[in-house]
XYZ file of N, CA and C in Angstrom:
432
model
N 0.174 13.338 16.710
C 0.926 12.862 15.559
C 0.069 12.996 14.294
N 0.648 13.528 13.258
C -0.053 13.753 12.004
C -0.255 12.428 11.263
N -1.466 12.195 10.776
C -1.771 10.992 10.007
C -1.164 11.109 8.614
N -0.651 9.986 8.101
C -0.061 9.956 6.761
C -0.948 9.106 5.861
N -1.486 9.728 4.813
C -2.377 9.040 3.887
C -1.691 8.808 2.545
N -1.929 7.641 1.987
C -1.461 7.310 0.651
C -2.656 7.385 -0.284
N -2.520 8.171 -1.353
C -3.589 8.314 -2.338
C -3.022 7.938 -3.707
N -3.334 6.722 -4.179
C -2.879 6.341 -5.519
C -3.649 7.132 -6.578
N -2.949 7.639 -7.584
C -3.632 8.355 -8.659
C -3.237 7.761 -10.005
N -4.208 7.740 -10.900
C -3.967 7.206 -12.241
C -4.602 8.071 -13.318
N -5.157 9.207 -12.915
C -5.787 10.104 -13.878
C -7.266 9.855 -14.073
N -7.796 8.797 -13.466
C -9.218 8.498 -13.606
C -10.042 9.439 -12.730
N -11.300 9.580 -13.080
C -12.203 10.411 -12.280
C -12.323 9.863 -10.858
N -12.265 8.542 -10.721
C -12.355 7.918 -9.397
C -11.159 8.284 -8.527
N -9.996 8.384 -9.123
C -8.805 8.772 -8.361
C -8.903 10.216 -7.888
N -9.423 11.108 -8.758
C -9.595 12.508 -8.355
C -10.633 12.614 -7.246
N -11.686 11.814 -7.311
C -12.698 11.810 -6.254
C -12.081 11.358 -4.935
N -11.207 10.358 -4.996
C -10.529 9.887 -3.785
C -9.614 10.972 -3.219
N -8.911 11.693 -4.089
C -8.053 12.790 -3.628
C -8.894 13.871 -2.965
N -10.023 14.218 -3.571
C -10.924 15.208 -2.974
C -11.400 14.742 -1.603
N -11.758 13.466 -1.503
C -12.226 12.902 -0.231
C -11.117 12.995 0.827
N -9.911 12.620 0.443
C -8.791 12.641 1.389
C -8.531 14.052 1.904
N -8.577 15.037 1.012
C -8.286 16.408 1.442
C -9.416 16.995 2.277
N -10.646 16.616 1.964
C -11.797 17.135 2.701
C -11.959 16.473 4.067
N -11.869 15.158 4.085
C -12.110 14.401 5.319
C -10.914 14.364 6.260
N -9.736 14.622 5.744
C -8.512 14.567 6.556
C -7.672 15.819 6.302
N -8.181 16.991 6.696
C -7.499 18.246 6.366
C -6.099 18.386 6.970
N -5.820 17.703 8.064
C -4.509 17.833 8.700
C -3.540 16.726 8.346
N -3.972 15.778 7.533
C -3.123 14.632 7.221
C -2.060 14.987 6.189
N -0.927 14.325 6.316
C 0.124 14.432 5.300
C -0.272 13.507 4.151
N -0.191 14.008 2.924
C -0.599 13.222 1.767
C 0.604 12.793 0.937
N 0.598 11.525 0.558
C 1.559 11.013 -0.408
C 0.760 10.505 -1.588
N 1.010 11.082 -2.764
C 0.358 10.622 -3.980
C 1.278 9.607 -4.650
N 0.691 8.494 -5.070
C 1.475 7.425 -5.681
C 0.955 7.130 -7.071
N 1.871 7.141 -8.042
C 1.551 6.730 -9.408
C 2.313 5.442 -9.678
N 1.581 4.419 -10.107
C 2.196 3.126 -10.385
C 2.350 2.954 -11.891
N 3.582 2.760 -12.312
C 3.857 2.463 -13.715
C 3.723 0.950 -13.872
N 2.728 0.543 -14.639
C 2.440 -0.872 -14.823
C 3.252 -1.406 -16.007
N 4.229 -2.287 -15.750
C 5.072 -2.775 -16.844
C 4.334 -3.656 -17.834
N 3.182 -4.165 -17.470
C 2.413 -5.002 -18.383
C 2.013 -4.198 -19.607
N 1.721 -2.933 -19.455
C 1.351 -2.088 -20.584
C 2.538 -1.643 -21.413
N 3.749 -1.856 -20.918
C 4.939 -1.347 -21.581
C 5.378 -2.084 -22.813
N 4.881 -3.298 -23.033
C 5.320 -4.062 -24.188
C 4.266 -4.127 -25.273
N 3.179 -3.408 -25.112
C 2.131 -3.420 -26.126
C 2.687 -2.916 -27.444
N 2.411 -3.643 -28.501
C 2.854 -3.224 -29.815
C 4.223 -3.733 -30.210
N 4.946 -4.379 -29.316
C 6.248 -4.943 -29.656
C 6.002 -6.354 -30.170
N 6.587 -6.695 -31.297
C 6.362 -8.024 -31.859
C 6.921 -9.094 -30.950
N 6.369 -10.288 -31.054
C 6.726 -11.383 -30.157
C 8.216 -11.691 -30.162
N 8.886 -11.557 -31.293
C 10.297 -11.897 -31.363
C 11.230 -10.762 -30.987
N 10.724 -9.568 -30.851
C 11.592 -8.409 -30.596
C 11.988 -8.336 -29.133
N 13.207 -7.924 -28.913
C 13.678 -7.650 -27.568
C 13.447 -6.173 -27.298
N 12.875 -5.853 -26.158
C 12.584 -4.453 -25.858
C 13.859 -3.611 -25.928
N 14.937 -4.129 -25.382
C 16.186 -3.364 -25.380
C 16.675 -3.115 -26.804
N 16.413 -4.079 -27.716
C 16.865 -3.929 -29.097
C 16.181 -2.768 -29.797
N 14.915 -2.560 -29.528
C 14.193 -1.520 -30.246
C 14.159 -0.203 -29.491
N 14.672 -0.170 -28.256
C 14.678 1.062 -27.494
C 13.301 1.475 -27.004
N 12.335 0.620 -27.212
C 10.958 0.940 -26.858
C 10.768 1.051 -25.350
N 11.444 0.208 -24.602
C 11.280 0.198 -23.152
C 11.612 1.528 -22.513
N 12.722 2.122 -22.922
C 13.122 3.410 -22.355
C 12.137 4.514 -22.721
N 11.722 4.534 -23.969
C 10.762 5.551 -24.408
C 9.451 5.415 -23.651
N 8.998 4.181 -23.520
C 7.744 3.928 -22.818
C 7.853 4.362 -21.358
N 8.972 4.016 -20.722
C 9.157 4.362 -19.323
C 9.223 5.875 -19.131
N 9.941 6.556 -19.996
C 10.026 8.022 -19.913
C 8.650 8.657 -20.094
N 7.853 8.121 -21.010
C 6.494 8.638 -21.213
C 5.648 8.409 -19.969
N 5.812 7.257 -19.331
C 5.065 6.966 -18.108
C 5.479 7.917 -16.984
N 6.763 8.207 -16.865
C 7.232 9.151 -15.850
C 6.685 10.553 -16.108
N 6.646 10.948 -17.373
C 6.090 12.262 -17.723
C 4.606 12.313 -17.377
N 3.884 11.226 -17.632
C 2.463 11.172 -17.265
C 2.294 11.334 -15.761
N 3.146 10.661 -14.996
C 3.087 10.787 -13.535
C 3.285 12.236 -13.118
N 4.303 12.891 -13.658
C 4.573 14.283 -13.297
C 3.401 15.192 -13.675
N 2.798 14.925 -14.816
C 1.638 15.696 -15.249
C 0.465 15.516 -14.277
N 0.251 14.294 -13.847
C -0.831 14.026 -12.884
C -0.536 14.672 -11.534
N 0.720 14.627 -11.101
C 1.081 15.267 -9.834
C 0.842 16.778 -9.907
N 1.160 17.376 -11.043
C 0.936 18.810 -11.215
C -0.565 19.122 -11.176
N -1.364 18.316 -11.851
C -2.831 18.499 -11.805
C -3.337 18.376 -10.378
N -2.781 17.436 -9.627
C -3.197 17.248 -8.236
C -2.854 18.479 -7.404
N -1.651 19.029 -7.619
C -1.251 20.240 -6.883
C -2.211 21.398 -7.184
N -2.565 21.532 -8.446
C -3.516 22.591 -8.834
C -4.878 22.346 -8.192
N -5.271 21.106 -8.116
C -6.592 20.749 -7.581
C -6.713 21.032 -6.083
N -5.631 20.769 -5.338
C -5.734 20.918 -3.882
C -5.163 22.232 -3.368
N -4.606 23.028 -4.233
C -4.147 24.352 -3.824
C -2.834 24.335 -3.070
N -2.779 25.087 -2.000
C -1.543 25.331 -1.259
C -1.076 24.151 -0.414
N -1.885 23.170 -0.246
C -1.535 22.040 0.610
C -0.297 21.320 0.078
N 0.602 21.004 0.987
C 1.836 20.328 0.610
C 1.571 18.830 0.441
N 2.174 18.254 -0.596
C 2.039 16.821 -0.833
C 3.389 16.232 -1.201
N 3.537 14.952 -0.898
C 4.680 14.191 -1.374
C 4.214 13.429 -2.597
N 5.105 13.188 -3.534
C 4.753 12.402 -4.703
C 5.765 11.286 -4.879
N 5.273 10.137 -5.272
C 6.130 8.977 -5.486
C 5.674 8.236 -6.731
N 6.618 7.657 -7.418
C 6.335 6.811 -8.571
C 7.016 5.476 -8.326
N 6.312 4.401 -8.646
C 6.880 3.069 -8.507
C 6.470 2.239 -9.716
N 7.126 1.123 -9.893
C 6.834 0.240 -11.019
C 6.307 -1.081 -10.484
N 5.262 -1.581 -11.111
C 4.729 -2.884 -10.714
C 3.262 -3.009 -11.057
N 2.698 -4.122 -10.689
C 1.264 -4.316 -10.819
C 0.609 -3.380 -9.812
N -0.380 -2.602 -10.223
C -0.911 -1.560 -9.345
C -1.311 -2.024 -7.937
N -2.116 -3.048 -7.806
C -2.575 -3.457 -6.477
C -1.413 -3.880 -5.584
N -0.536 -4.683 -6.122
C 0.610 -5.145 -5.333
C 1.541 -3.990 -4.983
N 1.766 -3.099 -5.930
C 2.669 -1.975 -5.703
C 2.118 -1.025 -4.641
N 0.809 -0.795 -4.656
C 0.188 0.091 -3.665
C 0.316 -0.506 -2.273
N -0.028 -1.779 -2.135
C 0.057 -2.445 -0.830
C 1.506 -2.500 -0.344
N 2.435 -2.799 -1.245
C 3.852 -2.864 -0.866
C 4.362 -1.499 -0.419
N 3.954 -0.440 -1.127
C 4.385 0.897 -0.747
C 3.908 1.226 0.667
N 2.653 0.883 0.964
C 2.108 1.142 2.297
C 2.845 0.343 3.367
N 3.287 -0.843 3.013
C 3.998 -1.688 3.969
C 5.424 -1.190 4.211
N 6.050 -0.650 3.177
C 7.456 -0.265 3.257
C 7.677 1.183 3.692
N 6.597 1.942 3.846
C 6.713 3.359 4.191
C 5.798 3.688 5.365
N 6.053 4.819 6.038
C 5.231 5.182 7.200
C 3.855 5.722 6.774
N 2.972 4.831 6.361
C 1.629 5.177 5.903
C 0.627 4.678 6.935
N -0.342 5.524 7.302
C -1.363 5.146 8.279
C -2.636 4.623 7.636
N -2.928 5.059 6.413
C -4.142 4.626 5.725
C -4.018 4.923 4.238
N -4.837 4.218 3.451
C -4.894 4.430 2.005
C -6.294 4.926 1.664
N -6.366 5.933 0.804
C -7.650 6.413 0.285
C -7.553 6.288 -1.225
N -8.451 5.479 -1.812
C -8.356 5.254 -3.251
C -9.726 5.147 -3.884
N -9.767 5.382 -5.173
C -11.001 5.289 -5.924
C -11.255 3.881 -6.403
N -12.508 3.645 -6.783
C -12.902 2.364 -7.353
C -13.806 2.637 -8.539
N -13.684 1.814 -9.539
C -14.554 1.949 -10.707
C -15.946 1.411 -10.419
N -16.106 0.671 -9.333
C -17.422 0.187 -8.947
C -17.971 -0.901 -9.844
N -17.094 -1.641 -10.492
C -17.572 -2.744 -11.334
C -18.104 -3.850 -10.441
N -19.029 -4.603 -10.976
C -19.507 -5.763 -10.239
C -19.781 -6.900 -11.212
N -20.145 -8.034 -10.675
C -20.490 -9.174 -11.509
C -19.321 -9.670 -12.343
N -19.630 -10.059 -13.567
C -18.646 -10.660 -14.459
C -17.502 -9.703 -14.781
N -17.798 -8.416 -14.985
C -16.721 -7.482 -15.339
C -15.689 -7.385 -14.226
N -16.117 -7.462 -12.967
C -15.160 -7.411 -11.859
C -14.308 -8.672 -11.837
N -14.925 -9.811 -12.113
C -14.191 -11.068 -12.117
C -13.194 -11.095 -13.266
N -13.629 -10.693 -14.440
C -12.766 -10.718 -15.616
C -11.664 -9.668 -15.520
N -12.019 -8.439 -15.168
C -11.056 -7.344 -15.141
C -10.273 -7.271 -13.842
N -10.797 -7.898 -12.796
C -10.158 -7.805 -11.493
C -10.479 -6.468 -10.866
N -10.096 -6.296 -9.640
C -10.349 -5.040 -8.965
C -9.112 -4.646 -8.183
N -8.489 -3.578 -8.615
C -7.306 -3.094 -7.914
C -7.675 -2.754 -6.471
N -8.782 -2.042 -6.295
C -9.189 -1.643 -4.942
C -9.437 -2.864 -4.049
N -10.104 -3.854 -4.589
C -10.395 -5.054 -3.797
C -9.108 -5.766 -3.385
N -8.166 -5.867 -4.299
C -6.900 -6.517 -3.986
C -6.112 -5.710 -2.954
N -6.127 -4.390 -3.081
C -5.441 -3.551 -2.089
C -6.065 -3.750 -0.716
N -7.389 -3.781 -0.660
C -8.068 -4.003 0.629
C -7.595 -5.306 1.256
N -7.476 -6.346 0.459
C -7.052 -7.654 0.978
C -5.593 -7.677 1.410
N -4.725 -6.974 0.697
C -3.283 -7.066 0.939
C -2.722 -5.965 1.840
N -3.454 -4.901 2.005
C -2.923 -3.738 2.699
C -2.650 -3.991 4.182
N -1.516 -3.511 4.665
C -1.217 -3.603 6.085
C -1.883 -2.497 6.902
N -2.536 -1.541 6.219
C -3.188 -0.412 6.894
C -4.640 -0.306 6.417
N -5.482 0.428 7.133
C -6.877 0.591 6.692
C -6.957 1.241 5.316
N -7.974 0.843 4.543
C -8.193 1.359 3.200
C -9.604 1.927 3.112
N -9.718 3.160 2.637
C -11.009 3.755 2.332
C -11.149 3.739 0.808
N -12.226 3.093 0.331
C -12.477 3.033 -1.096
C -13.621 3.978 -1.398
N -13.349 4.944 -2.281
C -14.327 5.971 -2.635
C -14.851 5.666 -4.027
N -16.183 5.605 -4.153
C -16.786 5.363 -5.468
C -17.210 6.654 -6.099
């Protein structure tokens, strides 16, 4: 049975390193690339009293996020060559969305990058990789 790997991508160098690791270490695995659209970033710049629907900002922001996902998926295809990949986009907080996707789909493992923060910066900024490790229903490989 072919292993199914989930590789979250966000355009960071760490995500590309994780994709490289997944393709090198698991040459026969089926890959699903996941881009998470984080709604927390979608309201930046909207005044406190404005309704997103009133200004049309929400739709524009979402369309831009979808275009970014497609651009990243295309870069990933170029990076890994002829290998076939599935691509998925979801909306939510990245760590929760990644773990939920793995739980709701036939995924055997997650391979993801980490920024490698430690100390106060990790506490203040949080760690998507750390949260995924804690919440994931499948094994997680974190690549630095």
